[in-house]
Short mmCIF file of C-alpha atoms and ligand atoms in Angstrom, two decimals:
data_model
loop_
_atom_site.label_atom_id
_atom_site.label_comp_id
_atom_site.label_asym_id
_atom_site.label_seq_id
_atom_site.Cartn_x
_atom_site.Cartn_y
_atom_site.Cartn_z
CA MET A 1 -41.03 13.76 -32.41
CA SER A 2 -43.09 11.92 -29.82
CA ALA A 3 -44.32 13.67 -26.70
CA THR A 4 -43.19 10.91 -24.37
CA PRO A 5 -39.72 9.32 -24.34
CA PRO A 6 -39.53 6.24 -26.56
CA PRO A 7 -39.54 2.95 -24.67
CA ALA A 8 -36.10 1.52 -24.18
CA SER A 9 -37.04 -1.42 -26.35
CA GLN A 10 -37.29 0.89 -29.34
CA LEU A 11 -34.03 2.71 -28.82
CA ASP A 12 -32.33 0.28 -31.12
CA LYS A 13 -34.00 1.92 -34.08
CA LYS A 14 -31.32 4.09 -35.56
CA SER A 15 -33.92 6.66 -36.52
CA GLU A 16 -34.91 7.34 -32.90
CA ALA A 17 -33.85 10.47 -31.12
CA TRP A 18 -32.14 10.07 -27.72
CA SER A 19 -35.13 11.45 -25.84
CA ALA A 20 -38.08 13.75 -26.29
CA LEU A 21 -35.71 16.66 -25.90
CA PHE A 22 -33.93 15.91 -29.14
CA SER A 23 -35.40 17.01 -32.42
CA GLU A 24 -33.29 14.78 -34.63
CA PRO A 25 -31.55 11.46 -34.31
CA MET A 26 -27.84 11.15 -33.86
CA SER A 27 -25.92 10.84 -37.09
CA GLU A 28 -24.63 7.37 -37.79
CA LEU A 29 -21.05 8.56 -37.58
CA VAL A 30 -21.66 10.09 -34.16
CA GLN A 31 -23.43 6.95 -33.02
CA ARG A 32 -20.40 4.92 -33.98
CA TYR A 33 -18.02 7.45 -32.43
CA THR A 34 -19.80 7.59 -29.10
CA ALA A 35 -20.74 3.92 -28.73
CA SER A 36 -18.69 1.65 -26.51
CA VAL A 37 -20.74 -1.53 -26.68
CA PHE A 38 -18.29 -3.35 -28.92
CA PHE A 39 -15.64 -3.21 -26.27
CA ASP A 40 -17.45 -2.65 -22.99
CA GLN A 41 -19.70 -5.69 -23.47
CA ARG A 42 -16.97 -7.63 -21.73
CA LEU A 43 -18.24 -5.99 -18.52
CA TRP A 44 -21.59 -7.77 -18.82
CA ARG A 45 -21.17 -10.09 -15.83
CA ALA A 46 -20.25 -7.21 -13.55
CA ASP A 47 -23.11 -5.15 -14.98
CA ILE A 48 -25.69 -7.82 -14.22
CA GLU A 49 -24.21 -8.52 -10.78
CA GLY A 50 -24.26 -4.81 -9.94
CA SER A 51 -27.82 -4.40 -11.20
CA LEU A 52 -29.06 -7.35 -9.17
CA ALA A 53 -27.45 -6.02 -5.99
CA HIS A 54 -28.99 -2.60 -6.64
CA ALA A 55 -32.43 -4.09 -7.33
CA GLU A 56 -32.30 -6.31 -4.25
CA MET A 57 -31.58 -3.23 -2.14
CA LEU A 58 -34.34 -1.21 -3.86
CA HIS A 59 -36.72 -3.98 -2.87
CA ALA A 60 -35.38 -4.22 0.69
CA GLN A 61 -35.85 -0.46 1.05
CA GLY A 62 -39.41 -0.66 -0.25
CA LEU A 63 -38.55 1.32 -3.39
CA ILE A 64 -39.70 -1.43 -5.77
CA GLY A 65 -42.21 -4.21 -5.13
CA ALA A 66 -41.54 -7.91 -4.61
CA ASP A 67 -43.00 -8.65 -8.04
CA ASP A 68 -40.61 -6.19 -9.69
CA TRP A 69 -37.65 -7.70 -7.87
CA ALA A 70 -38.71 -11.19 -8.93
CA ALA A 71 -39.19 -10.06 -12.53
CA ILE A 72 -35.77 -8.39 -12.62
CA GLN A 73 -34.14 -11.58 -11.33
CA ARG A 74 -35.97 -13.66 -13.90
CA GLY A 75 -35.09 -11.29 -16.75
CA MET A 76 -31.43 -11.09 -15.74
CA ALA A 77 -31.19 -14.88 -15.54
CA GLN A 78 -32.42 -15.10 -19.11
CA ILE A 79 -30.09 -12.32 -20.31
CA ARG A 80 -27.16 -14.06 -18.69
CA GLN A 81 -28.03 -17.25 -20.49
CA GLU A 82 -28.50 -15.40 -23.80
CA ILE A 83 -25.11 -13.73 -23.53
CA GLU A 84 -23.36 -16.94 -22.53
CA SER A 85 -24.87 -18.85 -25.43
CA GLY A 86 -24.08 -16.06 -27.89
CA ALA A 87 -27.76 -15.44 -28.65
CA PHE A 88 -27.80 -11.93 -27.17
CA GLU A 89 -28.06 -9.25 -29.81
CA TRP A 90 -25.75 -6.35 -28.98
CA LYS A 91 -26.94 -3.14 -30.57
CA LEU A 92 -24.72 -0.25 -31.49
CA ALA A 93 -27.63 2.15 -31.26
CA LEU A 94 -27.95 1.26 -27.58
CA GLU A 95 -24.48 2.67 -27.10
CA ASP A 96 -23.04 0.62 -24.29
CA VAL A 97 -23.30 -2.55 -22.25
CA HIS A 98 -25.51 -0.86 -19.64
CA LEU A 99 -28.21 0.35 -22.01
CA ASN A 100 -28.13 -2.89 -24.00
CA ILE A 101 -28.82 -4.99 -20.94
CA GLU A 102 -31.40 -2.62 -19.51
CA ALA A 103 -33.26 -2.41 -22.81
CA ARG A 104 -33.36 -6.18 -23.14
CA LEU A 105 -34.55 -6.49 -19.53
CA THR A 106 -37.42 -4.11 -20.23
CA GLN A 107 -38.25 -6.04 -23.38
CA LEU A 108 -38.41 -9.22 -21.31
CA VAL A 109 -40.13 -8.06 -18.12
CA GLY A 110 -41.75 -4.71 -18.95
CA ASP A 111 -42.09 -1.98 -16.32
CA ALA A 112 -39.97 -3.80 -13.72
CA GLY A 113 -37.05 -3.32 -16.10
CA LYS A 114 -37.75 0.40 -16.27
CA ARG A 115 -37.72 0.63 -12.48
CA LEU A 116 -34.22 -0.84 -12.17
CA HIS A 117 -32.53 2.49 -12.86
CA THR A 118 -34.21 4.16 -9.86
CA GLY A 119 -31.61 6.10 -7.88
CA ARG A 120 -28.86 5.12 -10.28
CA SER A 121 -27.01 6.68 -13.20
CA ARG A 122 -24.77 5.10 -15.78
CA ASN A 123 -22.05 7.20 -14.19
CA ASP A 124 -22.03 5.29 -10.91
CA GLN A 125 -23.01 2.10 -12.73
CA VAL A 126 -19.99 2.08 -15.04
CA ALA A 127 -17.60 2.98 -12.23
CA THR A 128 -19.02 0.04 -10.25
CA ASP A 129 -18.76 -2.35 -13.20
CA VAL A 130 -15.15 -1.49 -13.94
CA ARG A 131 -14.18 -1.90 -10.28
CA LEU A 132 -15.97 -5.24 -9.99
CA TRP A 133 -14.39 -6.54 -13.17
CA LEU A 134 -10.92 -5.25 -12.31
CA ARG A 135 -11.07 -6.79 -8.84
CA GLY A 136 -11.53 -10.22 -10.40
CA GLU A 137 -8.74 -9.62 -12.89
CA ILE A 138 -6.37 -8.51 -10.13
CA ASP A 139 -7.07 -11.77 -8.31
CA ALA A 140 -6.29 -13.71 -11.48
CA ILE A 141 -3.09 -11.73 -12.02
CA VAL A 142 -1.93 -12.31 -8.44
CA ALA A 143 -2.48 -16.05 -8.94
CA LEU A 144 -0.49 -15.96 -12.21
CA LEU A 145 2.32 -14.05 -10.50
CA GLY A 146 2.36 -16.81 -7.89
CA ALA A 147 2.63 -19.51 -10.57
CA LEU A 148 5.47 -17.67 -12.31
CA GLN A 149 7.34 -17.29 -9.02
CA ARG A 150 6.94 -20.98 -8.27
CA ALA A 151 8.27 -21.90 -11.71
CA LEU A 152 11.31 -19.65 -11.26
CA VAL A 153 11.97 -21.01 -7.77
CA ASP A 154 12.07 -24.54 -9.22
CA VAL A 155 14.66 -23.53 -11.83
CA ALA A 156 16.62 -21.60 -9.19
CA GLU A 157 16.80 -24.62 -6.92
CA LYS A 158 18.12 -26.85 -9.71
CA ASN A 159 20.78 -24.26 -10.51
CA ALA A 160 21.87 -23.14 -7.06
CA ASP A 161 25.39 -24.45 -7.77
CA VAL A 162 25.66 -23.24 -11.35
CA ILE A 163 28.10 -20.36 -11.70
CA LEU A 164 27.12 -17.39 -13.84
CA PRO A 165 29.31 -14.37 -14.41
CA GLY A 166 27.48 -11.57 -12.61
CA PHE A 167 27.61 -8.30 -14.53
CA THR A 168 27.70 -4.63 -13.76
CA HIS A 169 27.75 -2.30 -16.77
CA LEU A 170 27.42 -5.58 -18.71
CA GLN A 171 31.08 -6.19 -17.86
CA VAL A 172 31.95 -9.36 -15.95
CA ALA A 173 31.95 -8.39 -12.26
CA GLN A 174 31.76 -11.31 -9.81
CA PRO A 175 30.57 -14.90 -10.02
CA VAL A 176 27.00 -15.46 -8.88
CA SER A 177 24.84 -18.52 -8.60
CA PHE A 178 22.46 -18.81 -11.55
CA GLY A 179 19.80 -19.74 -9.01
CA HIS A 180 20.52 -16.54 -7.10
CA HIS A 181 20.14 -14.56 -10.29
CA LEU A 182 16.72 -16.06 -10.98
CA LEU A 183 15.62 -15.47 -7.39
CA ALA A 184 16.23 -11.75 -7.97
CA TYR A 185 13.28 -11.91 -10.37
CA VAL A 186 11.25 -13.84 -7.82
CA GLU A 187 11.74 -10.89 -5.44
CA MET A 188 10.52 -8.49 -8.14
CA PHE A 189 7.44 -10.55 -8.93
CA ALA A 190 6.72 -10.96 -5.21
CA ARG A 191 6.67 -7.17 -4.84
CA ASP A 192 4.50 -6.95 -7.94
CA ALA A 193 1.97 -9.27 -6.32
CA GLU A 194 2.05 -7.17 -3.14
CA ARG A 195 1.48 -4.03 -5.18
CA MET A 196 -1.49 -5.62 -6.94
CA ALA A 197 -2.98 -6.64 -3.59
CA ASP A 198 -2.53 -3.09 -2.36
CA VAL A 199 -4.18 -1.58 -5.44
CA ARG A 200 -7.08 -3.98 -4.93
CA LYS A 201 -7.92 -2.33 -1.59
CA ARG A 202 -8.64 0.95 -3.33
CA VAL A 203 -10.36 -0.68 -6.30
CA ASN A 204 -12.72 -2.49 -3.96
CA ARG A 205 -14.97 0.44 -2.95
CA LEU A 206 -18.54 0.92 -4.10
CA PRO A 207 -19.49 3.95 -6.23
CA LEU A 208 -23.22 3.04 -6.57
CA GLY A 209 -25.43 5.52 -4.75
CA ALA A 210 -23.44 8.44 -6.14
CA ALA A 211 -25.95 8.43 -9.03
CA ALA A 212 -25.06 11.00 -11.71
CA LEU A 213 -22.81 13.08 -9.45
CA ALA A 214 -24.62 14.41 -6.39
CA GLY A 215 -26.11 11.34 -4.76
CA THR A 216 -29.82 10.69 -4.87
CA SER A 217 -32.96 11.63 -2.96
CA TYR A 218 -34.03 7.97 -2.63
CA ALA A 219 -33.29 6.26 0.67
CA LEU A 220 -30.72 3.86 -0.75
CA ASP A 221 -28.79 1.52 1.52
CA ARG A 222 -25.32 1.75 0.03
CA GLU A 223 -23.70 -0.37 2.72
CA ARG A 224 -26.07 -3.18 1.90
CA VAL A 225 -25.13 -3.09 -1.80
CA ALA A 226 -21.45 -2.97 -0.89
CA LYS A 227 -21.84 -6.05 1.26
CA THR A 228 -23.78 -7.94 -1.42
CA LEU A 229 -21.08 -7.21 -3.98
CA GLY A 230 -18.17 -7.97 -1.65
CA PHE A 231 -16.84 -4.41 -1.60
CA ASP A 232 -14.75 -3.45 1.44
CA GLY A 233 -16.41 -0.08 1.70
CA VAL A 234 -18.37 2.68 0.03
CA CYS A 235 -16.94 5.69 -1.85
CA GLN A 236 -17.53 8.57 0.54
CA ASN A 237 -17.96 11.42 -1.94
CA SER A 238 -20.39 11.16 -4.82
CA LEU A 239 -18.45 13.49 -7.13
CA ASP A 240 -15.25 11.56 -6.56
CA ALA A 241 -17.03 8.21 -6.89
CA VAL A 242 -18.23 8.81 -10.44
CA SER A 243 -15.30 10.76 -11.80
CA ASP A 244 -11.92 9.53 -10.67
CA ARG A 245 -10.21 6.65 -12.38
CA ASP A 246 -7.12 6.76 -10.19
CA PHE A 247 -7.72 3.12 -9.26
CA ALA A 248 -7.37 2.20 -12.94
CA ILE A 249 -4.23 4.30 -13.26
CA GLU A 250 -2.73 2.68 -10.18
CA PHE A 251 -3.50 -0.71 -11.56
CA SER A 252 -1.90 0.21 -14.89
CA ALA A 253 1.20 1.45 -13.11
CA ALA A 254 1.47 -1.82 -11.19
CA ALA A 255 0.90 -3.73 -14.43
CA ALA A 256 3.54 -1.67 -16.23
CA LEU A 257 6.04 -2.55 -13.51
CA VAL A 258 5.29 -6.25 -13.87
CA MET A 259 5.94 -5.91 -17.60
CA VAL A 260 9.14 -3.96 -16.96
CA HIS A 261 10.35 -6.86 -14.81
CA VAL A 262 9.35 -9.37 -17.47
CA SER A 263 11.10 -7.21 -20.04
CA ARG A 264 14.37 -7.17 -18.10
CA LEU A 265 14.24 -10.94 -17.78
CA SER A 266 13.45 -11.15 -21.50
CA GLU A 267 16.42 -9.03 -22.39
CA GLU A 268 18.66 -11.36 -20.38
CA LEU A 269 17.21 -14.49 -21.95
CA ILE A 270 17.78 -12.99 -25.39
CA LEU A 271 21.37 -12.05 -24.59
CA TRP A 272 22.12 -15.38 -22.92
CA MET A 273 20.77 -17.28 -25.90
CA SER A 274 22.77 -15.32 -28.46
CA GLN A 275 25.84 -17.09 -29.87
CA SER A 276 28.16 -14.53 -28.26
CA PHE A 277 27.01 -15.57 -24.78
CA GLY A 278 25.71 -19.08 -25.35
CA PHE A 279 24.68 -19.42 -21.68
CA ILE A 280 21.27 -20.98 -22.26
CA ASP A 281 19.03 -22.52 -24.81
CA LEU A 282 15.28 -22.02 -24.98
CA ALA A 283 13.00 -24.92 -25.83
CA ASP A 284 11.96 -24.94 -29.48
CA ARG A 285 8.31 -24.45 -28.58
CA PHE A 286 9.08 -20.88 -27.52
CA CYS A 287 11.13 -19.99 -30.60
CA THR A 288 10.69 -19.52 -34.32
CA GLY A 289 12.92 -19.89 -37.32
CA SER A 290 13.76 -17.61 -40.19
CA SER A 291 12.20 -17.78 -43.65
CA ILE A 292 15.57 -17.16 -45.26
CA MET A 293 18.33 -18.23 -42.84
CA PRO A 294 18.02 -21.96 -42.16
CA GLN A 295 20.36 -21.86 -39.17
CA LYS A 296 18.25 -19.38 -37.18
CA LYS A 297 16.34 -20.07 -33.98
CA ASN A 298 14.94 -16.84 -32.60
CA PRO A 299 13.75 -16.14 -29.04
CA ASP A 300 10.49 -14.58 -30.23
CA VAL A 301 8.58 -14.96 -26.98
CA PRO A 302 10.96 -12.88 -24.84
CA GLU A 303 11.36 -10.41 -27.69
CA LEU A 304 7.62 -9.96 -27.98
CA ALA A 305 7.25 -9.61 -24.22
CA ARG A 306 9.89 -6.88 -24.29
CA GLY A 307 7.94 -5.21 -27.10
CA LYS A 308 4.57 -5.57 -25.40
CA THR A 309 6.01 -3.82 -22.35
CA GLY A 310 6.05 -0.64 -24.44
CA ARG A 311 2.40 -1.13 -25.17
CA VAL A 312 1.43 -1.55 -21.50
CA VAL A 313 3.56 1.43 -20.43
CA GLY A 314 1.83 3.36 -23.23
CA HIS A 315 -1.59 2.50 -21.80
CA LEU A 316 -0.49 3.88 -18.44
CA MET A 317 0.51 7.14 -20.13
CA GLY A 318 -2.82 7.15 -21.96
CA LEU A 319 -4.83 6.80 -18.75
CA VAL A 320 -2.88 9.41 -16.84
CA THR A 321 -3.32 11.84 -19.72
CA LEU A 322 -7.01 10.97 -19.99
CA MET A 323 -7.54 12.10 -16.41
CA LYS A 324 -5.47 15.22 -16.20
CA GLY A 325 -7.74 17.81 -17.81
CA GLN A 326 -11.10 16.64 -16.58
CA PRO A 327 -13.21 18.92 -14.43
CA LEU A 328 -15.43 17.19 -11.87
CA ALA A 329 -17.48 15.14 -12.15
CA TYR A 330 -18.10 12.50 -14.86
CA ASN A 331 -17.08 13.26 -18.43
CA LYS A 332 -17.42 11.05 -21.45
CA ASP A 333 -13.63 11.06 -21.68
CA ASN A 334 -13.76 8.29 -19.09
CA GLN A 335 -15.23 5.90 -21.62
CA GLU A 336 -11.71 5.84 -23.06
CA ASP A 337 -10.41 4.11 -19.92
CA LYS A 338 -11.67 0.71 -21.02
CA GLU A 339 -9.69 -0.31 -24.07
CA PRO A 340 -6.30 0.44 -22.49
CA LEU A 341 -7.37 -1.33 -19.30
CA PHE A 342 -8.67 -4.38 -21.16
CA ASP A 343 -5.57 -4.60 -23.31
CA THR A 344 -3.33 -4.21 -20.28
CA VAL A 345 -5.09 -7.07 -18.51
CA ASP A 346 -5.03 -9.33 -21.59
CA THR A 347 -1.39 -8.64 -22.35
CA LEU A 348 -0.31 -9.10 -18.77
CA LYS A 349 -2.19 -12.34 -18.22
CA ASP A 350 -0.95 -13.90 -21.47
CA THR A 351 2.61 -12.84 -20.74
CA LEU A 352 2.59 -14.20 -17.19
CA ARG A 353 1.06 -17.47 -18.32
CA ILE A 354 3.62 -17.97 -21.06
CA PHE A 355 6.59 -17.04 -18.87
CA ALA A 356 5.60 -19.53 -16.17
CA GLU A 357 5.82 -22.19 -18.89
CA LEU A 358 8.93 -20.78 -20.49
CA ALA A 359 10.88 -20.99 -17.22
CA GLY A 360 10.73 -24.79 -17.51
CA GLY A 361 12.05 -24.57 -21.08
CA ILE A 362 15.41 -23.02 -20.17
CA THR A 363 18.42 -25.29 -20.72
CA VAL A 364 21.43 -24.06 -18.81
CA LYS A 365 24.98 -24.38 -20.20
CA PRO A 366 27.18 -24.18 -17.08
CA GLU A 367 30.52 -24.62 -18.91
CA ALA A 368 29.89 -21.58 -21.11
CA MET A 369 28.93 -19.51 -18.07
CA GLU A 370 32.06 -20.57 -16.19
CA ARG A 371 34.26 -19.90 -19.18
CA ALA A 372 32.90 -16.38 -19.42
CA ALA A 373 33.37 -15.81 -15.68
CA LEU A 374 36.99 -16.96 -15.88
CA LYS A 375 37.71 -14.74 -18.87
CA GLY A 376 36.44 -11.74 -16.96
CA TYR A 377 38.68 -12.00 -13.84
CA ALA A 378 35.55 -12.35 -11.77
CA THR A 379 37.50 -13.25 -8.61
CA ALA A 380 39.64 -10.09 -8.53
CA THR A 381 37.56 -8.69 -5.66
CA ASP A 382 38.16 -11.92 -3.77
CA LEU A 383 41.91 -11.42 -4.04
CA ALA A 384 41.50 -7.87 -2.68
CA ASP A 385 39.34 -9.18 0.19
CA TYR A 386 42.03 -11.81 0.88
CA LEU A 387 44.67 -9.08 1.22
CA VAL A 388 42.41 -7.04 3.49
CA LYS A 389 42.06 -10.07 5.74
CA LYS A 390 45.90 -10.18 5.80
CA GLY A 391 45.93 -6.62 7.12
CA LEU A 392 46.06 -4.36 4.05
CA PRO A 393 43.72 -1.34 3.83
CA PHE A 394 41.13 -2.05 1.12
CA ARG A 395 42.22 0.78 -1.19
CA ASP A 396 45.81 -0.54 -1.20
CA ALA A 397 44.61 -4.09 -1.80
CA HIS A 398 42.52 -2.80 -4.73
CA GLU A 399 45.64 -1.33 -6.31
CA VAL A 400 47.75 -4.47 -5.76
CA VAL A 401 45.09 -6.59 -7.46
CA ALA A 402 44.86 -4.16 -10.40
CA HIS A 403 48.56 -4.84 -11.05
CA ALA A 404 48.05 -8.59 -10.74
CA VAL A 405 45.09 -8.51 -13.19
CA LYS A 406 47.08 -6.40 -15.65
CA HIS A 407 49.85 -8.98 -15.53
CA ALA A 408 47.44 -11.90 -15.97
CA ILE A 409 45.80 -10.18 -18.96
CA GLY A 410 49.28 -9.79 -20.47
CA GLN A 411 49.89 -13.50 -19.99
CA GLY A 412 46.44 -14.38 -21.25
CA VAL A 413 45.62 -16.44 -18.15
CA ASP A 414 43.24 -16.38 -15.22
CA LEU A 415 44.46 -15.12 -11.81
CA ALA A 416 44.28 -18.65 -10.41
CA ALA A 417 46.72 -19.79 -13.14
CA LEU A 418 49.51 -17.48 -11.96
CA PRO A 419 52.24 -19.31 -10.00
CA ILE A 420 52.55 -18.50 -6.31
CA ASP A 421 55.91 -16.74 -6.77
CA THR A 422 54.41 -14.41 -9.32
CA LEU A 423 51.48 -13.64 -7.05
CA ARG A 424 53.74 -13.10 -4.06
CA GLY A 425 55.65 -10.60 -6.21
CA PHE A 426 52.55 -8.35 -6.04
CA HIS A 427 52.41 -8.58 -2.26
CA ALA A 428 54.47 -10.52 0.28
CA SER A 429 51.45 -11.50 2.36
CA ILE A 430 50.07 -13.71 -0.42
CA GLY A 431 50.41 -17.39 0.49
CA ASP A 432 49.36 -20.75 -0.90
CA ASP A 433 45.93 -20.39 0.66
CA VAL A 434 45.17 -17.71 -1.96
CA TYR A 435 44.09 -20.29 -4.53
CA ALA A 436 41.06 -21.19 -2.43
CA VAL A 437 39.66 -17.69 -2.90
CA LEU A 438 40.72 -17.33 -6.52
CA THR A 439 38.48 -20.09 -7.76
CA LEU A 440 34.96 -19.23 -8.91
CA ARG A 441 33.46 -21.69 -6.48
CA GLY A 442 35.48 -20.36 -3.55
CA SER A 443 34.30 -16.86 -4.41
CA LEU A 444 30.69 -18.00 -4.61
CA GLU A 445 30.74 -19.93 -1.37
CA ALA A 446 32.44 -17.10 0.50
CA ARG A 447 29.40 -14.85 0.06
CA ASN A 448 27.51 -16.76 2.68
CA LEU A 449 25.50 -14.04 4.32
CA LEU A 450 21.82 -13.18 4.24
CA GLY A 451 20.97 -12.11 0.68
CA GLY A 452 24.33 -13.31 -0.65
CA THR A 453 24.95 -15.63 -3.58
CA ALA A 454 26.45 -18.66 -1.75
CA PRO A 455 24.53 -21.81 -2.78
CA LEU A 456 23.65 -22.38 0.88
CA GLN A 457 21.93 -19.00 0.96
CA VAL A 458 20.21 -19.70 -2.34
CA ARG A 459 18.77 -22.93 -0.92
CA ALA A 460 17.61 -21.11 2.21
CA GLN A 461 15.84 -18.54 0.01
CA VAL A 462 14.26 -21.27 -2.08
CA ALA A 463 12.83 -22.75 1.13
CA ARG A 464 11.57 -19.35 2.28
CA HIS A 465 9.88 -18.68 -1.05
CA ARG A 466 8.27 -22.13 -1.08
CA ALA A 467 6.85 -21.57 2.41
CA ARG A 468 5.60 -18.12 1.42
CA LEU A 469 4.05 -19.22 -1.87
CA GLY A 470 2.44 -22.29 -0.39
N1 LIG B 1 -20.24 4.08 -21.65
C1 LIG B 1 -20.06 5.07 -20.64
C2 LIG B 1 -18.63 4.98 -20.08
O1 LIG B 1 -17.98 4.06 -20.37
C3 LIG B 1 -21.04 4.85 -19.52
C4 LIG B 1 -21.35 6.08 -18.76
C5 LIG B 1 -22.07 7.03 -19.61
N2 LIG B 1 -22.56 8.13 -18.88
C6 LIG B 1 -23.00 9.21 -19.49
N3 LIG B 1 -23.40 10.17 -18.74
N4 LIG B 1 -23.02 9.32 -20.78
O2 LIG B 1 -18.16 5.85 -19.37
#
């Protein structure tokens, strides 16, 4: 055992103890168990950016010299280039991204590298890195949500006049515009984007300066670092700054909701494409075949998205559970926040990208949709509304129409196919004008109020969304 701590450049020797305090090196198994470098190396850009902002401030505060600051900049520039080119040698024995970069810096620029960690701990460093990285990913996700909304708005506009049977309880309920149906998802994804933007506000606070847990005795200028890094503010309590991962949990919850929305859309696409519905077809590039059944074309992409939703929801549960038993302040448990977060971001971005493309690959089959709407007596409510307008109380009208539908089912025809005398038999106030409301199109066009399914309203919403999305 050496009397002085080994230089950082030698920490990559597996035989080294952690510090002079330790009388034996970590076992290899423990090294592997505790290391995070093989997944947290993806934080390297944020780590370097954070270190440079910290070092710049140390220099501005007179805590390191101009030569040290220059050396750190030079070293970091080289490290950046090494990582980008793939030449950087990540070492398991150096545990994580932070120690790997710091050790290489010290190797390159000597003592200046050892001064970088002044007034800093890996605890506030890692919290800063994750926030910086996540902020960028949130921006990318918001942009992808915008692209998906735009793609859906395009399909909605083309299909404003296409009639889909609207369902409740998966039973035919009332005719709706297919465009209106798609715009429901645009609303969901718009709220998802809002939620992401809201989460970003709380992600975008600076933990650096909290050091290990209690702050530091150096005269750091935290506001200056926050400004350099584009943070909106500084975490106001050092213990909180290093220990809570609520921002990651919030993000995961918002991400899980996006996936839940994608999953609902997926479920509909799958149903609509099945032979029993036959409402749409999906372009071949989003489907696969079967190795045994030559006739099969399977909607794999929506199925997988529905499946991956479980995975993202699972990560949310993982993160919430990770947090619940932790005493203040930092605990190593928090290292476990990264893989679920990374996987959530990867899954979400891929899914959003693919769905924006998939929207353009939907072929609509309007005749099949109309046929299904007709079979389901989707205009029964319209007949009741017609009777109400003739003076009947709604509950009585409801009952009259139930009799009419029962009769039509017995005859195996749609309500609009019943002769006027038959219809009048159910109520004397029914006149020839009834056929205008009994058609699917009449029903659709009648719902011409804000938020309703009339094609006019759908086109107005398309215009609103276009203006909003830019
Ligand atoms: N790799 C660690 C993490 O992800 C960095 C912080 C380590 N801090 C510590 N005191 N061991 O959380």
